[in-house]
Coordinates of C-alpha atoms in Angstrom, one line a residue:
X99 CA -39.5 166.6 -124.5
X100 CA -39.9 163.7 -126.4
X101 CA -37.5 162.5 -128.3
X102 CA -38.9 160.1 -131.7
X103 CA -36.6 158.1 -132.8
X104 CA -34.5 157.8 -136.4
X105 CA -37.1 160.6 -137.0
X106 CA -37.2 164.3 -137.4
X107 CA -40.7 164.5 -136.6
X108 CA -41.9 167.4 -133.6
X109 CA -42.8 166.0 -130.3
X110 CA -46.9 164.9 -129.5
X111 CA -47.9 167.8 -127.4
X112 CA -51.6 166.5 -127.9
X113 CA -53.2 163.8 -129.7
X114 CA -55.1 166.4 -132.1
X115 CA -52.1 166.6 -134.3
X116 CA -51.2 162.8 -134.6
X117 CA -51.8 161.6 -138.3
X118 CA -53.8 158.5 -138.9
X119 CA -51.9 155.9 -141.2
X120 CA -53.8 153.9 -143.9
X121 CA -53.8 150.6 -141.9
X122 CA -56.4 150.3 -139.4
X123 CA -57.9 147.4 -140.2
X124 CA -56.2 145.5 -137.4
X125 CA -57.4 148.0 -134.7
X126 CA -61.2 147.4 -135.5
X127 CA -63.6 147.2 -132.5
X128 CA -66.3 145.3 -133.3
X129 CA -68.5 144.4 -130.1
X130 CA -67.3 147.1 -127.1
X131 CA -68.9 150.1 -126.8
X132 CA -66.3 151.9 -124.2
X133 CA -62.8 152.6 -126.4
X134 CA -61.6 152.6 -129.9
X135 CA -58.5 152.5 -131.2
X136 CA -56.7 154.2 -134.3
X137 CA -53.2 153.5 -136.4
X138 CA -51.5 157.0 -136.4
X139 CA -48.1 157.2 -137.8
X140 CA -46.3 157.2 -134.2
X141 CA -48.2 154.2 -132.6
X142 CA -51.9 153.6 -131.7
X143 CA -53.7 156.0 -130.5
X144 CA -56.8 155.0 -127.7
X145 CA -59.6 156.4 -126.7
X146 CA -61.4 155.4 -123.8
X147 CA -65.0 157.2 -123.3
X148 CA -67.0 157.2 -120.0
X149 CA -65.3 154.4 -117.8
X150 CA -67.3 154.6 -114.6
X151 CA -70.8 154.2 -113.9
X152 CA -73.0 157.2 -115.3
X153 CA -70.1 159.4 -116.6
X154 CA -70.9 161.0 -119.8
X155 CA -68.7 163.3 -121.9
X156 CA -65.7 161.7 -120.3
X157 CA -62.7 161.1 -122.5
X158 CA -58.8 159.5 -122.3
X159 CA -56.8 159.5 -124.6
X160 CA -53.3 157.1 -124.6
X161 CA -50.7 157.3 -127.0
X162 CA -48.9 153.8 -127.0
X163 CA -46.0 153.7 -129.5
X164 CA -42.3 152.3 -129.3
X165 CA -40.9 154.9 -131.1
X166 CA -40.9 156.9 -128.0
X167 CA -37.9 156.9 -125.5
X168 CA -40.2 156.9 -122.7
X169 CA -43.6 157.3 -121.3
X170 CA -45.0 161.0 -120.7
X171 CA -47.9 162.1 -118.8
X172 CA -49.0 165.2 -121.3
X173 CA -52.0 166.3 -119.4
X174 CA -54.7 165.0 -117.3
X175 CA -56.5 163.5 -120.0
X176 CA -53.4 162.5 -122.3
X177 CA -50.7 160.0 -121.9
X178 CA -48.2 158.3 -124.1
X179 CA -47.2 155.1 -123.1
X180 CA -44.0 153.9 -124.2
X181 CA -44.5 150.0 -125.6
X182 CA -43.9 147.2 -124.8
X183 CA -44.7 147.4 -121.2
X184 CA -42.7 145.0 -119.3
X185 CA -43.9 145.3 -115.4
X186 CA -47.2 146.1 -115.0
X187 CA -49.6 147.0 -111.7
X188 CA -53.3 145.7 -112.1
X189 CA -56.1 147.3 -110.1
X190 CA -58.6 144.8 -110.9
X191 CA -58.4 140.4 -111.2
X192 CA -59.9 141.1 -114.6
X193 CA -57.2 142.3 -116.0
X194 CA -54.9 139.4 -114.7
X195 CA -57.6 137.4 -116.7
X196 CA -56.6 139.5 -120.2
X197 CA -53.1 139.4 -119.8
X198 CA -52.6 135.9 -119.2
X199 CA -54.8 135.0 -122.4
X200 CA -51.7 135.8 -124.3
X201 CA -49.3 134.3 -121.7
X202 CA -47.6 137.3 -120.6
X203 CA -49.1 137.2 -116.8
X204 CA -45.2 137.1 -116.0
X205 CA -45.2 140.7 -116.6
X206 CA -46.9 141.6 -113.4
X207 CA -45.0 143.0 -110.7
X208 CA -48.5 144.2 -108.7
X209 CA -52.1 143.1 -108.0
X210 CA -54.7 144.6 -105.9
X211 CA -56.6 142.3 -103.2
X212 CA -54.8 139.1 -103.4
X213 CA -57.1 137.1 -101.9
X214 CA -59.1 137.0 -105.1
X215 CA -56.5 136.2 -107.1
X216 CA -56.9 132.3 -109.3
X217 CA -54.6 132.7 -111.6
X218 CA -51.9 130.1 -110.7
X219 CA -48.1 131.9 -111.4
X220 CA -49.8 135.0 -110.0
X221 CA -50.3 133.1 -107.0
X222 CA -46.8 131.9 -106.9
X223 CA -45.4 134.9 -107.6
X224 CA -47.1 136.5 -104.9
X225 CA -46.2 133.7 -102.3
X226 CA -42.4 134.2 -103.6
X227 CA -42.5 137.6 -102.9
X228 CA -41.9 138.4 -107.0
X229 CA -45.4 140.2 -107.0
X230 CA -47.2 142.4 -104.7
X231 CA -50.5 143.7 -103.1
X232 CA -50.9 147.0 -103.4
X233 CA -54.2 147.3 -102.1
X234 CA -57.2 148.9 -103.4
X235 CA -59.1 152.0 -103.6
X236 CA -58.5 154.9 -101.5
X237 CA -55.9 152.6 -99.3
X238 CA -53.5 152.5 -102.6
X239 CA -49.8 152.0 -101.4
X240 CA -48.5 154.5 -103.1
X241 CA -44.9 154.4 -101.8
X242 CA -44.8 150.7 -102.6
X243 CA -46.4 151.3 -106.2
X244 CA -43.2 153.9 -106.6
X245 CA -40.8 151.2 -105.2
X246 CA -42.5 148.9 -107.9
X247 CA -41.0 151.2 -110.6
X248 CA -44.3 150.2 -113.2
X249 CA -44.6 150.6 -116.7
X250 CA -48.2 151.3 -116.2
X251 CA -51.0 150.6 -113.5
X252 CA -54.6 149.3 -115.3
X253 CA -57.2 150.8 -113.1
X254 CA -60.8 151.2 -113.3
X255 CA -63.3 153.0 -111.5
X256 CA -67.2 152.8 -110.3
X257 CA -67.6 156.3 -110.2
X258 CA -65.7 159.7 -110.1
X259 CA -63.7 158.8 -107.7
X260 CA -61.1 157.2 -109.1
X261 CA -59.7 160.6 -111.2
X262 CA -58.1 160.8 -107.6
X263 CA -55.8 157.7 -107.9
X264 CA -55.6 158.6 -111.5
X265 CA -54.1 162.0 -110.1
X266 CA -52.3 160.8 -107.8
X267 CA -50.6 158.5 -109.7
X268 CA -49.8 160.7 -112.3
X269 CA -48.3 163.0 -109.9
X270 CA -46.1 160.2 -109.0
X271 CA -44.9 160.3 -112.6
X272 CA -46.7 156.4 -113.4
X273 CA -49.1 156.1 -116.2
X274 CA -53.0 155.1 -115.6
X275 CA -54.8 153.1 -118.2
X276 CA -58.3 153.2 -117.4
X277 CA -60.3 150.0 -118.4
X278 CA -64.4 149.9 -118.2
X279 CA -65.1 146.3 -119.7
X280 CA -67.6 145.8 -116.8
X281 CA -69.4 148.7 -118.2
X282 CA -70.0 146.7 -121.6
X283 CA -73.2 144.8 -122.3
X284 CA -72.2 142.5 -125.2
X285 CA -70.0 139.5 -123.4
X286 CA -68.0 139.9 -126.5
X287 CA -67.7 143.5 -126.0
X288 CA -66.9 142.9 -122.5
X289 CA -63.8 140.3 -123.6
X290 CA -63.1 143.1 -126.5
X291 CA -60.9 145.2 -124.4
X292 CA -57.9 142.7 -124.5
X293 CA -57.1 144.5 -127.6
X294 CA -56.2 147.2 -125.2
X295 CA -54.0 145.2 -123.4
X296 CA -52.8 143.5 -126.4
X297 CA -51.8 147.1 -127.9
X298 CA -50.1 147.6 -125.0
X299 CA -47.6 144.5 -124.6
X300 CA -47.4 145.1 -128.6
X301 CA -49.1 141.7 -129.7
X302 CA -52.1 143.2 -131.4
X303 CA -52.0 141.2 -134.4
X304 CA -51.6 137.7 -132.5
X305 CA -54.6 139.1 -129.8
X306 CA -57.0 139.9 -132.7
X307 CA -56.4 136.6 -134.3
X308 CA -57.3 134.9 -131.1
X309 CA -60.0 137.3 -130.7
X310 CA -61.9 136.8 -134.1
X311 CA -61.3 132.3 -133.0
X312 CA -62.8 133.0 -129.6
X313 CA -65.7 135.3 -131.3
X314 CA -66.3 133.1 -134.1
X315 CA -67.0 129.7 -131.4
X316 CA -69.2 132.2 -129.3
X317 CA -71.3 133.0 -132.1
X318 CA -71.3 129.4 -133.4
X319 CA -72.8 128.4 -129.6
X320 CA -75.4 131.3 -130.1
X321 CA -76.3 129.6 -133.7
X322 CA -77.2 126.5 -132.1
X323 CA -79.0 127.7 -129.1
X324 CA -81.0 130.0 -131.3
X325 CA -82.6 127.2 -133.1
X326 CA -84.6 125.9 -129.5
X327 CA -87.9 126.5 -129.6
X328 CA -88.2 126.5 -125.7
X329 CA -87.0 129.6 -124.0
X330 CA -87.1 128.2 -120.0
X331 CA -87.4 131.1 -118.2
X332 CA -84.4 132.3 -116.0
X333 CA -84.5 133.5 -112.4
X334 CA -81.0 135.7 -111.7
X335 CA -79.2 136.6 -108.0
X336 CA -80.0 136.7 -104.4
X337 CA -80.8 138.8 -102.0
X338 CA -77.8 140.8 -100.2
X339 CA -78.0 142.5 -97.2
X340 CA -81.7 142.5 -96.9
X341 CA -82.1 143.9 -101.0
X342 CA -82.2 142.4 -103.8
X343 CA -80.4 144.1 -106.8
X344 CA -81.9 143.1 -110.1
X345 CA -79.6 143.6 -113.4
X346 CA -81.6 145.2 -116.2
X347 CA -82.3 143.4 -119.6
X348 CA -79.6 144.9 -121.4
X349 CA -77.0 143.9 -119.1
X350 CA -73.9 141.6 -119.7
X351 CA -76.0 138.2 -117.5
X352 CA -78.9 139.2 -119.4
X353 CA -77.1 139.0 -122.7
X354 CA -75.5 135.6 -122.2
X355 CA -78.9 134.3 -121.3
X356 CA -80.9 135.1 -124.6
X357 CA -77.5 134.0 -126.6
X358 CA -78.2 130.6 -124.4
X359 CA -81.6 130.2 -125.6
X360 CA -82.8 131.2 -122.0
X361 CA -85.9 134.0 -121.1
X362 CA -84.7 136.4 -118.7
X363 CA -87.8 137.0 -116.4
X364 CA -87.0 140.5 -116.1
X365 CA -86.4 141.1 -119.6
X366 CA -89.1 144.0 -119.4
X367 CA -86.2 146.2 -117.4
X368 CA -84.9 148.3 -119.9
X369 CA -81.8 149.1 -118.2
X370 CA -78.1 147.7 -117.9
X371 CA -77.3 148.7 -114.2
X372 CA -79.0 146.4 -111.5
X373 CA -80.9 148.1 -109.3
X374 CA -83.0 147.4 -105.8
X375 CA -86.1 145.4 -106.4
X376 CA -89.1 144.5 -103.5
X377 CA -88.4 141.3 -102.3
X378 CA -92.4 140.6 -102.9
X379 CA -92.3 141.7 -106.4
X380 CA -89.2 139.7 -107.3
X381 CA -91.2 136.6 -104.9
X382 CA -94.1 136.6 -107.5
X383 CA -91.9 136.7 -110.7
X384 CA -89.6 133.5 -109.4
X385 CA -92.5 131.6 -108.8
X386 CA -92.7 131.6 -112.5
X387 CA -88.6 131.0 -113.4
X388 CA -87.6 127.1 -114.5
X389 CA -84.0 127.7 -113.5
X390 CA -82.0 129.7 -111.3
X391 CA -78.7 130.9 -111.8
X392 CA -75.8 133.4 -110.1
X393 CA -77.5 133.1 -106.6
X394 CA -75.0 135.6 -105.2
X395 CA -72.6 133.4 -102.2
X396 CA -75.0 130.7 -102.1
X397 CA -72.7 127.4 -101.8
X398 CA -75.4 125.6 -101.5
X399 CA -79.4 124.9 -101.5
X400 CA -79.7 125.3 -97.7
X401 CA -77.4 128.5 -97.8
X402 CA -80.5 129.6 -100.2
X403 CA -83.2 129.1 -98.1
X404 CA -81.5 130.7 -95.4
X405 CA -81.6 133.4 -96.4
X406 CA -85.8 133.4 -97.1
X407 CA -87.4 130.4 -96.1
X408 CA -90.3 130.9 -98.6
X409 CA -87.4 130.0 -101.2
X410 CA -87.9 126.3 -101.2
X411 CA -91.2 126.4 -102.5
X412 CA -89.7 128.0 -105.5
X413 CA -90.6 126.0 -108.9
X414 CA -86.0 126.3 -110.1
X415 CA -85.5 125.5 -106.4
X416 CA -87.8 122.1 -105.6
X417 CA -87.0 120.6 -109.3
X418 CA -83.2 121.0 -108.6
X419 CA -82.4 123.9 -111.1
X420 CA -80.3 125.8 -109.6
X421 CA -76.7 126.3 -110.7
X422 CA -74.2 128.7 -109.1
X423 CA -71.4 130.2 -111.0
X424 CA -68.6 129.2 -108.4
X425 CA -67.1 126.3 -109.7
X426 CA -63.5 127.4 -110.8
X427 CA -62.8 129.3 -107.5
X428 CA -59.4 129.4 -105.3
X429 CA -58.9 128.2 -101.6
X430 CA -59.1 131.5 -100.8
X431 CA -62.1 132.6 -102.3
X432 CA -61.6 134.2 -106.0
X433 CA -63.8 133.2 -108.6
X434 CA -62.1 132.4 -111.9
X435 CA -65.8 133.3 -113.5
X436 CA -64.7 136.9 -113.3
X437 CA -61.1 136.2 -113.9
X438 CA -60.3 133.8 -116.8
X439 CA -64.2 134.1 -117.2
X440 CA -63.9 137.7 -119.0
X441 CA -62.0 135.6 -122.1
X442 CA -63.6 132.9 -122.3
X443 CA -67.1 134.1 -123.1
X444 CA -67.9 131.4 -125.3
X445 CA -66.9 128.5 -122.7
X446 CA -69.5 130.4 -120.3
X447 CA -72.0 130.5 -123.0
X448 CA -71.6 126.8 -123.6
X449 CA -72.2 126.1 -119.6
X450 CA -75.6 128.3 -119.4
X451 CA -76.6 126.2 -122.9
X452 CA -75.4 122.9 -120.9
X453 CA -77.6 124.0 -118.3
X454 CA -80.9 125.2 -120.3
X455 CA -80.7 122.4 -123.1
X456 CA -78.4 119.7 -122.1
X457 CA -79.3 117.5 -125.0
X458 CA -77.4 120.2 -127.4
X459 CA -73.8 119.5 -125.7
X460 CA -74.5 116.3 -124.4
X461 CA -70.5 115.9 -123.8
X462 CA -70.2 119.5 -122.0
X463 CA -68.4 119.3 -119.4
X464 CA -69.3 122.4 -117.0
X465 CA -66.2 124.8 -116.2
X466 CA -67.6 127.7 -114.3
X467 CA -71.2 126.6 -113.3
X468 CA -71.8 123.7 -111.0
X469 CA -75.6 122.7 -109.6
X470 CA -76.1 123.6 -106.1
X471 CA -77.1 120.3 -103.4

């Protein structure tokens, strides 16, 4: 049973009889598509709809309030978080990214693949033996995720699957916070979800503020590339493994290159997910691309052509337009584009403008794109 404090109110058996206050103002969502979040008169209730790939109808639902005594797993799809969390587990390098944009990155006690880890005092912490791998997917330690004693594990999922972890988890007693920013197509959307996470560590007003300054510099970048009358035309990815995915025109990349006053050359996809395209087909369309950006490992222009010799006779390749997004990466190979990258969509949107129309920032200096040799 749970026990409200100073109150005489019953216990939340389900998040149907939770009252909404008169305040939510602070808990707008503006930009992501994948939660919302509403003032009810014991904490914040969130909702998080359809968090993997292709799920529809899907729906969790978190209590977070402080004016519980502790956290409750009610049912699959209901849990009430007790706040602040303290000592958190996070399941993707994403959310190491959202936590330490309000500086509370000392709260994590457990990351998952450590390799890909930039953040610097995660790194520490995890050389020091203060924070710890608890690897990924199906090969979760669980026993050493029960040891860890966490507030709450932030997990996401790709598909179905991860109701599994979520289950098992639960089982375990631990709380599961399901995030799906990767799912969102607006890069402000996609950076949206820190609200979550602010809500959580109970710093909602200080992360909207920093939010709305972040949002208002992004849209003030978009402004000015909006007024270029040249669109160059933007070639995206690589080849992996013999295929060559292409992400659809409503996708997040696609997004940040119209905002940059770019022409996606497959804006005729109507589609967010990126999906296998011929390699001829794709061959014909770059022959027409200015520029070329996020050419999947590529370190370099020979590590292109390597992998399709008919590359260098690409216009983006042979006038030296080709930019990778690998710039702010650790020694051991995580990329910061995907890390402190998810809250700092307006730094990103001033690279790809550096890129396409230099003259506009003339002092940019490039953080998470760098020109391949």
């Amino acid at each position: 049973m749970i026990i409200l404090l100073g109150s005489c109110r019953p216990p939340v058996q389900s998040p149907d009889n939770l009252k909404q206050s008169d305040s939510p103002q602070l808990l707008a969502v503006h930009y992501a598509g994948g939660f919302e979040m509403t003032d009810v008169d014991t904490g914040i209730l969130l909702t998080v709809r359809n968090p993997w790939q292709h799920s529809t109808g899907v729906e969790y639902r978190y209590l977070l309030s402080n004016r519980v005594q502790k956290s409750e797993i009610k049912s699959e799809n209901f849990t009430i978080v007790k706040t602040p969390v303290t000592r958190i587990i996070c399941l993707s390098t994403t959310h190491i990214g959202f936590i330490q944009f309000f500086h509370k990155a000392s709260s994590i006690i457990g990351i998952s693949g450590k390799d890909y880890v930039v953040n610097d005092s995660v790194r520490d912490g995890i050389a020091e033996n203060r924070i710890f791998d608890v690897g990924y997917d199906e090969n979760l330690n669980y026993e050493l995720i029960l040891r860890l004693r966490p507030d709450v594990v932030f997990a996401y999922g790709v598909n179905v699957s991860v109701t599994n972890t979520v289950r098992k988890l639960n089982e375990l007693g631990i709380p599961v916070i399901l995030i799906g920013e990767y799912l969102e197509q607006d890069p402000l959307g996609k950076m949206e979800w820190v609200k979550v996470f602010g809500a959580c560590y109970g710093m909602g007003k200080t992360v909207s503020e920093r939010f709305d300054s972040v949002t208002a510099n992004y849209n003030q970048f978009k402004e000015l590339a909006s007024k270029e009358g040249q669109k160059p035309s933007v070639l995206l990815g690589l080849p992996w493994r013999g295929s060559w995915y292409v992400s659809g025109s409503k996708s997040y990349i696609a997004r940040l290159i119209s905002d940059a006053g770019g022409q996606y050359i497959w804006g005729n996809l109507n589609y967010n997910e990126s999906v296998p395209v011929a390699l001829e087909k794709i061959y014909e369309n770059a022959l027409t691309a200015e520029y070329w950006i996020n050419p999947g490992e590529a370190r370099s222009i020979i590590d292109v052509i390597s992998v399709d010799e008919r590359f260098k006779l690409l216009p983006a390749l042979t006038s030296g337009k080709v930019f990778n997004n690998d710039r702010y990466m650790s020694a051991s190979g995580g990329n910061g584009f995907y890390e402190s990258g998810v809250t700092e969509p307006d730094i990103i949107l001033s690279d790809l403008i550096y890129i396409l129309h230099p003259h506009l920032l003339p002092s940019h200096n490039l953080k998470y794109y760098r020109k391949l040799q």
